[in-house]
Coordinates of C-alpha atoms and ligand atoms in Angstrom, one line a residue:
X1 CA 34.6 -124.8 73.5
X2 CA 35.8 -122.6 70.5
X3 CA 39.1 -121.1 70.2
X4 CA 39.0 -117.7 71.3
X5 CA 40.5 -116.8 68.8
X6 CA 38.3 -118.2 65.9
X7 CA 36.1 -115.2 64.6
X8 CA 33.5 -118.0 63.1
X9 CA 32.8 -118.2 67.3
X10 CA 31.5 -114.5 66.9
X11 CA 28.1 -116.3 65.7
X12 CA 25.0 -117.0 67.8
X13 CA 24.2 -120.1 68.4
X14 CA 28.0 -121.2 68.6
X15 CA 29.4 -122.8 71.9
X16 CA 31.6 -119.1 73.2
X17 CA 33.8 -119.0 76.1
X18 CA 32.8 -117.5 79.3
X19 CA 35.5 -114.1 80.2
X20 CA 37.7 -115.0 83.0
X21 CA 39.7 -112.3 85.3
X22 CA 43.3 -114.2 85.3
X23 CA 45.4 -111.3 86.6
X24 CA 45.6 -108.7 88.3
X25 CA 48.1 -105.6 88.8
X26 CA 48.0 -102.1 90.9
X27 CA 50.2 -99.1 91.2
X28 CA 50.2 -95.9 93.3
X29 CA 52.7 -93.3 93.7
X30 CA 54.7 -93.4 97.0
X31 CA 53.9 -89.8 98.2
X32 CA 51.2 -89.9 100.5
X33 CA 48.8 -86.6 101.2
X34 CA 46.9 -87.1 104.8
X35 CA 43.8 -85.2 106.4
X36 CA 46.7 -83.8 108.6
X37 CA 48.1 -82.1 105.5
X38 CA 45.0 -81.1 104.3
X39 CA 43.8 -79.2 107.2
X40 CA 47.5 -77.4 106.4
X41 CA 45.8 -76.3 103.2
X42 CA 42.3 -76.0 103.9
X43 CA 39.6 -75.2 106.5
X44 CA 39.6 -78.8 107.6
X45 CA 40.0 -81.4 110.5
X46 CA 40.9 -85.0 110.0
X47 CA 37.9 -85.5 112.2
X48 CA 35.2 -84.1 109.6
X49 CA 37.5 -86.2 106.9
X50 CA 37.4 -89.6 108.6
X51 CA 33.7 -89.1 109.8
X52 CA 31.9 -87.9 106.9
X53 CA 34.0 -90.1 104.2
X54 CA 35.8 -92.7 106.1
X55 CA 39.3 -91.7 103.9
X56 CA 42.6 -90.9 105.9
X57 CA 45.1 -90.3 103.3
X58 CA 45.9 -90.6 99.8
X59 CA 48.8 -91.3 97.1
X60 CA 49.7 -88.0 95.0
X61 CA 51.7 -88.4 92.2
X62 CA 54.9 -86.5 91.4
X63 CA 55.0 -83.5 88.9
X64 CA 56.6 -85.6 86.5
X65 CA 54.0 -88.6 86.5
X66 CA 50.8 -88.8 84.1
X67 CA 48.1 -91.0 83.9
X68 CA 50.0 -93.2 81.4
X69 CA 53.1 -93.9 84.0
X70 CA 50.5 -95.2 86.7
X71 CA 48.6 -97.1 84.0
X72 CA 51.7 -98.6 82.2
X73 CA 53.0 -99.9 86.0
X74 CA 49.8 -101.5 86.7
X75 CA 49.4 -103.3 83.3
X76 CA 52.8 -104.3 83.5
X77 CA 52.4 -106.0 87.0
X78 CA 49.0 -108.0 85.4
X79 CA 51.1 -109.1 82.4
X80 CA 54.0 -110.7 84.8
X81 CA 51.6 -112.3 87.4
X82 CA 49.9 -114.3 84.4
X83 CA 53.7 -114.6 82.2
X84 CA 52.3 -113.9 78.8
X85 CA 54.0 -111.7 76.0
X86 CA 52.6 -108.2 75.7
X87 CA 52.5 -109.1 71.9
X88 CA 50.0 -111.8 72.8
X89 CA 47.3 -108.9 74.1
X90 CA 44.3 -108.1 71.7
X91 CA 42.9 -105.1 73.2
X92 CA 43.7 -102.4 75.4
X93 CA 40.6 -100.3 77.4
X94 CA 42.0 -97.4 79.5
X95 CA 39.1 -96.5 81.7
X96 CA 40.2 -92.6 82.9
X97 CA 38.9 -88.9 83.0
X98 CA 42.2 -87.7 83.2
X99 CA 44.2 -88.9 79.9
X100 CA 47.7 -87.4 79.7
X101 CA 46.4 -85.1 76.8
X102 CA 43.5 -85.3 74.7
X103 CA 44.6 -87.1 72.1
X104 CA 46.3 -89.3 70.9
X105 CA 44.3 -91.8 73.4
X106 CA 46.2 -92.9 76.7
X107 CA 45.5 -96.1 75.4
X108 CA 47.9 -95.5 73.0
X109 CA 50.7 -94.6 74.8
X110 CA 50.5 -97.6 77.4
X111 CA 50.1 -100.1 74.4
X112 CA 53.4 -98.6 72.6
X113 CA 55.1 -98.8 75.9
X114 CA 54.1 -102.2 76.8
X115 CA 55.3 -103.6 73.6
X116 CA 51.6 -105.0 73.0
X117 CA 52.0 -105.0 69.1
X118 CA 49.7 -106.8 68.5
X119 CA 46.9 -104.5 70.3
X120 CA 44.1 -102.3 69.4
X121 CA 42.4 -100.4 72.3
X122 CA 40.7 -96.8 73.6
X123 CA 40.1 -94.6 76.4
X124 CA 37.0 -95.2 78.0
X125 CA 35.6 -92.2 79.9
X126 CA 32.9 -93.2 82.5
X127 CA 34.3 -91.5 85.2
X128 CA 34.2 -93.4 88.8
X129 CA 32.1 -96.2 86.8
X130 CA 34.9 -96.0 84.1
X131 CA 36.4 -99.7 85.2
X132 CA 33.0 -101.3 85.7
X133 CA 32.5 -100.4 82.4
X134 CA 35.5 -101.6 80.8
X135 CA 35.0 -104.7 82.4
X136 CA 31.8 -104.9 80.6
X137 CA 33.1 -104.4 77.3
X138 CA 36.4 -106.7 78.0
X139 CA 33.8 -109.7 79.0
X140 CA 32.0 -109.3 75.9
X141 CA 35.0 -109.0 73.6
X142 CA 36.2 -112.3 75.1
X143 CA 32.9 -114.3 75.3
X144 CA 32.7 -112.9 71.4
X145 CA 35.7 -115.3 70.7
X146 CA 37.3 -112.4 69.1
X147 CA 39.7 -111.9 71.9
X148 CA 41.7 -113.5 73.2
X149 CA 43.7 -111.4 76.1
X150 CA 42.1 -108.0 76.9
X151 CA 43.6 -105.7 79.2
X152 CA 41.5 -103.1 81.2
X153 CA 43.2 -100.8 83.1
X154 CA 41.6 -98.3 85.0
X155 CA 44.1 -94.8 86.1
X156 CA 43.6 -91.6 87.4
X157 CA 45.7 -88.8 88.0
X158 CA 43.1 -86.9 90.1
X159 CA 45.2 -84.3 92.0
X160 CA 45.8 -82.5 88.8
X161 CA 41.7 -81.3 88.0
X162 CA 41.3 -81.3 92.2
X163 CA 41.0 -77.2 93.7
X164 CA 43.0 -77.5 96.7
X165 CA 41.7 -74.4 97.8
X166 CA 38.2 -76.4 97.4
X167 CA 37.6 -78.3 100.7
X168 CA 34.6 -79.9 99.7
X169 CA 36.5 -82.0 97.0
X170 CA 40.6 -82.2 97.6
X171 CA 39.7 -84.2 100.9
X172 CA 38.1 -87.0 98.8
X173 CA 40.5 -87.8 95.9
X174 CA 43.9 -89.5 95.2
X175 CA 46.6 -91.0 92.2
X176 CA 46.2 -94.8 91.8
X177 CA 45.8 -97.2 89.0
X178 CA 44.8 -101.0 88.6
X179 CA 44.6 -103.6 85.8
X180 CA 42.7 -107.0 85.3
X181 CA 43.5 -109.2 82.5
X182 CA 40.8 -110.8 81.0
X183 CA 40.8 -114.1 78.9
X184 CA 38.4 -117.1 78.1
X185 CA 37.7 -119.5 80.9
X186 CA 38.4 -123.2 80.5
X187 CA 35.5 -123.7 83.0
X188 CA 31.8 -122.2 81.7
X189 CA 30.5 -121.9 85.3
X190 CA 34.0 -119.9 86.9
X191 CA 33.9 -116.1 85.3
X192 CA 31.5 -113.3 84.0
X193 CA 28.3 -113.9 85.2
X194 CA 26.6 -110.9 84.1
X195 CA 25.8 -106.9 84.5
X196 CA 23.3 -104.5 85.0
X197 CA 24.9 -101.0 83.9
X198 CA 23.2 -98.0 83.3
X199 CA 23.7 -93.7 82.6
X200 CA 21.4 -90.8 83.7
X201 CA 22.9 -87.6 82.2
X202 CA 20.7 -85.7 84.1
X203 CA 23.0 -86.0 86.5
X204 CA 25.6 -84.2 84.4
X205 CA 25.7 -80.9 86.5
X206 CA 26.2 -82.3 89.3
X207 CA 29.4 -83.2 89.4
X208 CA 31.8 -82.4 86.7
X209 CA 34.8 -80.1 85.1
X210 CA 33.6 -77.8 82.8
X211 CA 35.8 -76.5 80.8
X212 CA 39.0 -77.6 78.8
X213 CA 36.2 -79.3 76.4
X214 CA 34.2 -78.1 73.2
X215 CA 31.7 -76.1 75.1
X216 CA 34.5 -74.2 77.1
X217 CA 37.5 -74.1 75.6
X218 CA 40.8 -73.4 77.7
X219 CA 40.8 -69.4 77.8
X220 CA 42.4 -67.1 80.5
X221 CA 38.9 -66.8 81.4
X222 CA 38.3 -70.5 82.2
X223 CA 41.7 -70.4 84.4
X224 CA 40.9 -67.5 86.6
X225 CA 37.4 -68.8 87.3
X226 CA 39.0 -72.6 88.1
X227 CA 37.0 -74.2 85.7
X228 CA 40.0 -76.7 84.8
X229 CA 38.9 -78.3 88.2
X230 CA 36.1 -81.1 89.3
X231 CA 33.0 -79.8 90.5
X232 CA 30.7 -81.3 92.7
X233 CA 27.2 -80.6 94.6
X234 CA 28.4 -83.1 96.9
X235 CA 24.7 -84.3 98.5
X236 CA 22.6 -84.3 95.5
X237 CA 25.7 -86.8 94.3
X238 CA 26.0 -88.8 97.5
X239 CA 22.1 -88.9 97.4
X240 CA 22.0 -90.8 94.2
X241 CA 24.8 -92.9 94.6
X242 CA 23.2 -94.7 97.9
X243 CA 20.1 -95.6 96.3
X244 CA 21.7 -96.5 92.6
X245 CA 24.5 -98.7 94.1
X246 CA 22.0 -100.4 96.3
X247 CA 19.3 -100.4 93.2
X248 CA 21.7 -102.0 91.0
X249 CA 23.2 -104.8 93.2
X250 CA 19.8 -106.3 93.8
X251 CA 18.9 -105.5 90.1
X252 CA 21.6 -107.9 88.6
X253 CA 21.5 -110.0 91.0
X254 CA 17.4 -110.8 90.4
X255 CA 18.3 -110.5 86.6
X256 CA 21.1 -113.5 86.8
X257 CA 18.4 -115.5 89.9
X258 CA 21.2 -115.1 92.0
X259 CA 20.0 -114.9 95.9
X260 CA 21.8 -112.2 98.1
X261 CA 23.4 -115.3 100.4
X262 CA 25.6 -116.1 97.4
X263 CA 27.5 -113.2 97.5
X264 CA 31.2 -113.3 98.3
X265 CA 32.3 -109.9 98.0
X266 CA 31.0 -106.7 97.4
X267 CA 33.7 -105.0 95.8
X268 CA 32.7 -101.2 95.5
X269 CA 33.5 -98.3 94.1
X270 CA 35.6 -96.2 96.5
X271 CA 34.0 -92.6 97.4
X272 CA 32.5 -92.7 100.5
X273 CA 32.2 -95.8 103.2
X274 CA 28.7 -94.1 104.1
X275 CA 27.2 -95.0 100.7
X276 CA 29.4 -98.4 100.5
X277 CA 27.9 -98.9 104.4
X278 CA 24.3 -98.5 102.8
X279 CA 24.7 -100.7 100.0
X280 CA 25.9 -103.4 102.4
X281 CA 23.2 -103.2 104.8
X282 CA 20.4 -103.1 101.5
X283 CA 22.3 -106.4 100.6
X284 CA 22.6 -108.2 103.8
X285 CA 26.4 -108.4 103.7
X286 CA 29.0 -108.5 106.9
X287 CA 31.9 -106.5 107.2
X288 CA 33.6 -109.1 106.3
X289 CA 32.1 -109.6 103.0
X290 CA 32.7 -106.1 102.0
X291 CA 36.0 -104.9 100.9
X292 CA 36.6 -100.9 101.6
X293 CA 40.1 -99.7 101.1
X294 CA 39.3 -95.8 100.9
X295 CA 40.8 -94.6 104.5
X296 CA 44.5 -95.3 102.3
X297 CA 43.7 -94.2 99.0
X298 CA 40.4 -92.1 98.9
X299 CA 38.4 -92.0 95.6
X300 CA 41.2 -92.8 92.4
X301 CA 37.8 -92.9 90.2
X302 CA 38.5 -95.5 87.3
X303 CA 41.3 -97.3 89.9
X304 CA 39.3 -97.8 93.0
X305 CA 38.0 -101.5 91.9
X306 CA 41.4 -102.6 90.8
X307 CA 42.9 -101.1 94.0
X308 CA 40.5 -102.7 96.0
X309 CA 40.7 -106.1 94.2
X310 CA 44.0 -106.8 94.6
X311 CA 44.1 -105.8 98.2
X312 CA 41.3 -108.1 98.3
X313 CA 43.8 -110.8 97.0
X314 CA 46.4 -109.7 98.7
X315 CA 44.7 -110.5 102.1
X316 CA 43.6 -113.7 101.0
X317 CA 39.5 -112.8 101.0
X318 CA 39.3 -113.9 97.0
X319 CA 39.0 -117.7 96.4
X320 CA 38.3 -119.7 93.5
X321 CA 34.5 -119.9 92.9
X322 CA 33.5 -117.3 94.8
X323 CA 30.6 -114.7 93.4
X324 CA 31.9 -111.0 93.4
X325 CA 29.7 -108.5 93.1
X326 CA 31.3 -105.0 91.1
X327 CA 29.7 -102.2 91.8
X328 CA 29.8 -97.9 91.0
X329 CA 28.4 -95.0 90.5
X330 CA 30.2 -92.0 89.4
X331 CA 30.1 -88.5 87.2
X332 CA 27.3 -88.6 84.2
X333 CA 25.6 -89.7 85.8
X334 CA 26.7 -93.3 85.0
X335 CA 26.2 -96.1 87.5
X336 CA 26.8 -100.2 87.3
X337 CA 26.7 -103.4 88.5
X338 CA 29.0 -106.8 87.1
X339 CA 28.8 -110.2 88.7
X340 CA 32.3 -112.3 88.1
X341 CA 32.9 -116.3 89.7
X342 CA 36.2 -115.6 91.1
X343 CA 38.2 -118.1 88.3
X344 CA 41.6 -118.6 90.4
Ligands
UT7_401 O1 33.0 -90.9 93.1 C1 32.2 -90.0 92.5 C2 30.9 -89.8 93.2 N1 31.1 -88.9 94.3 C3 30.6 -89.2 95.4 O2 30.1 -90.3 95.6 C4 30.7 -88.2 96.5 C5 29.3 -88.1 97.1 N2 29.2 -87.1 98.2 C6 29.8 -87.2 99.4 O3 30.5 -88.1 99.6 C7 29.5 -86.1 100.4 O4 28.5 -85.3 100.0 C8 30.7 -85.3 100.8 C9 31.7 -86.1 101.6 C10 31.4 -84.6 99.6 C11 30.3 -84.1 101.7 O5 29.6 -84.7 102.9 P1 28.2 -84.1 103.3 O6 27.8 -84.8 104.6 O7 27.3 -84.2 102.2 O8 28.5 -82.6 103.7 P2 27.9 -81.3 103.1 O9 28.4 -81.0 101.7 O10 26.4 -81.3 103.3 O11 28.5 -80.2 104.1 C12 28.2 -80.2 105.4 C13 29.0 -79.1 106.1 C14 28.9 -77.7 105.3 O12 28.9 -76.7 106.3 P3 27.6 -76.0 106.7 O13 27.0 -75.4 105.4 O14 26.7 -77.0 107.3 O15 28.0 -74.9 107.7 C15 30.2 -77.7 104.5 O16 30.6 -76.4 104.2 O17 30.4 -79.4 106.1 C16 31.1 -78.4 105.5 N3 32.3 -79.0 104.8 C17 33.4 -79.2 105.5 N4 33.8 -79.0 106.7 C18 35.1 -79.4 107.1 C19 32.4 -79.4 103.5 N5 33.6 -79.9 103.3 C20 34.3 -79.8 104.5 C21 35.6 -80.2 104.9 N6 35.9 -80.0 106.2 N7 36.5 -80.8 104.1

């Protein structure tokens, strides 16, 4: 196998690496919102909560924390679970919708804080498929033997564009982030398998926050009509999302000749255990096969696959060799499916 750091790799034909996930890192703020403290807020019950989404609290971060604070902990953890120099990373993808500002990217900010001098990187804004995605791009920058270390991070700050007077949508979110590392694997058959990603931006209405962009520019206007918040038609979004998730599991899964039974883990996307429930069942996969973390964190959008991994990890379900199926669908619409060989 080629360096992956030679750029003559970067042509076909050539022997390239295979991506590996080598570590991982998560972080959420210690303040924790339940449904009890909703239903404080909002006309709610911890009942409805638990039974229509399966979530029972969430993390909230402090005033004083941004997305780059939660993404920078995350990264850092990833960095000192696989002991390299923050110098030694090649790329930085920060997978949010809610970016400390604008620009300059958060990407930007994390990299200068890590130390990772030797970086280039972006925001990538996919909403709720936003780390799915950056896992996409990190695999190929790696099997391009371009890169050698990329770091995907994937933070949101949700409780500052969530309308707590909004019932409908506080109940579902929370502040989280996660990071994988991703490098070239010494061993062609243990990483990136594959994906099958796709966007529909019919979907775009649907569920969104219109203003504070081009089309609506921040005016006293925008703020008294809450238009700085995320909007959602809730069913048509939870419609789509149980047949895409399920649509897209089997879809890489025949594009790879991978058979169902070879499944590990299902790690979803975090929104609602009735539409992670339904992709199970459409795959054939036990409880135990299924990882669904959302009753302590609810839906961190570009964190819930991180979040979820490491607990994954944590409680020992993740072994060497084992096929892990990503999955999401989110805002855009914008919807995806990676298969990784668990590498460690
Ligand atoms: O991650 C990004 C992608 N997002 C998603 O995947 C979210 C997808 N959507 C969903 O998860 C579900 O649509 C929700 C959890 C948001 C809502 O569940 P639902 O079963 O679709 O409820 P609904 O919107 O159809 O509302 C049913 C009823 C309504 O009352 P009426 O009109 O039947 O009287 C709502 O007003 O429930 C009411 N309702 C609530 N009641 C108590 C809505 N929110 C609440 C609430 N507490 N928090």
């Amino acid at each position: 196998m080629r360096s992956s750091t030679d750029p003559s790799a970067q042509y076909l034909g050539e022997l390239l690496p295979t991506a590996k996930i080598s570590a991982l890192g998560a972080y959420v703020p210690p303040q924790v919102l339940t449904n009890e403290d909703l239903s404080r807020m909002v006309e709610t019950n911890d009942r409805w909560i638990v039974d229509r989404t399966g979530i029972k609290e969430r993390h909230i971060a402090e005033p004083s924390m941004a997305t780059s604070d939660m993404a920078f902990e995350a990264a850092r953890c990833a960095l000192l679970q696989r002991g390299i120099n923050p110098a030694e990373i090649s790329a930085i993808i920060l997978c949010t919708v809610t970016p400390d500002m604008m620009f300059p990217s958060t990407a930007c900010l994390v990299q200068d804080r890590l130390g990772a001098t030797g970086a280039w990187g972006f925001d990538l804004i996919a909403a709720c498929s936003g780390f799915l995605y950056g896992l996409t791009v990190a695999a190929h920058l790696v099997a391009a033997g371009t890169h050698k270390y990329v770091l995907v991070i994937g933070a949101d700050t949700m409780s500052r564009i969530i309308d707590y007077t909004d019932r409908a949508t506080c109940i579902l979110f929370g502040d989280g982030a996660g990071a994988f590392l991703v490098e070239a694997s010494e061993d062609p058959q243990l990483g990136f398998v594959g994906y099958l990603n796709e966007i529909d931006g019919a979907g775009a209405p649907f569920l969104c926050m219109p203003a504070g962009g081009s089309r609506l520019p921040a005016s006293a206007e925008t703020v008294k009509n809450r238009q700085h918040y995320v909007k959602q038609e809730g069913q048509q979004v939870f419609k789509f999302a149980v047949r895409k998730m399920a649509e897209l599991c089997e879809g890489v899964l025949s594009k790879y000749n991978i058979s169902k039974d070879e499944v590990k883990l299902l790690i979803p996307h975090q929104a609602n255990r009735r539409i992670i429930a339904a992709t199970a069942e459409r795959l054939g996969l036990s409880e135990e096969n299924v990882i669904v973390n959302l009753d302590r964190f609810g839906n961190t959008t570009a964190a819930t696959i991180p979040l979820a991994t490491c607990d994954a990890m944590s409680q020992g379900r993740l072994k060497k060799g084992d096929l892990v199926l990503f999955a999401a669908v989110g805002a855009g619409y914008t919807a995806g499916a990676n298969l990784w060989r668990w590498a460690y």
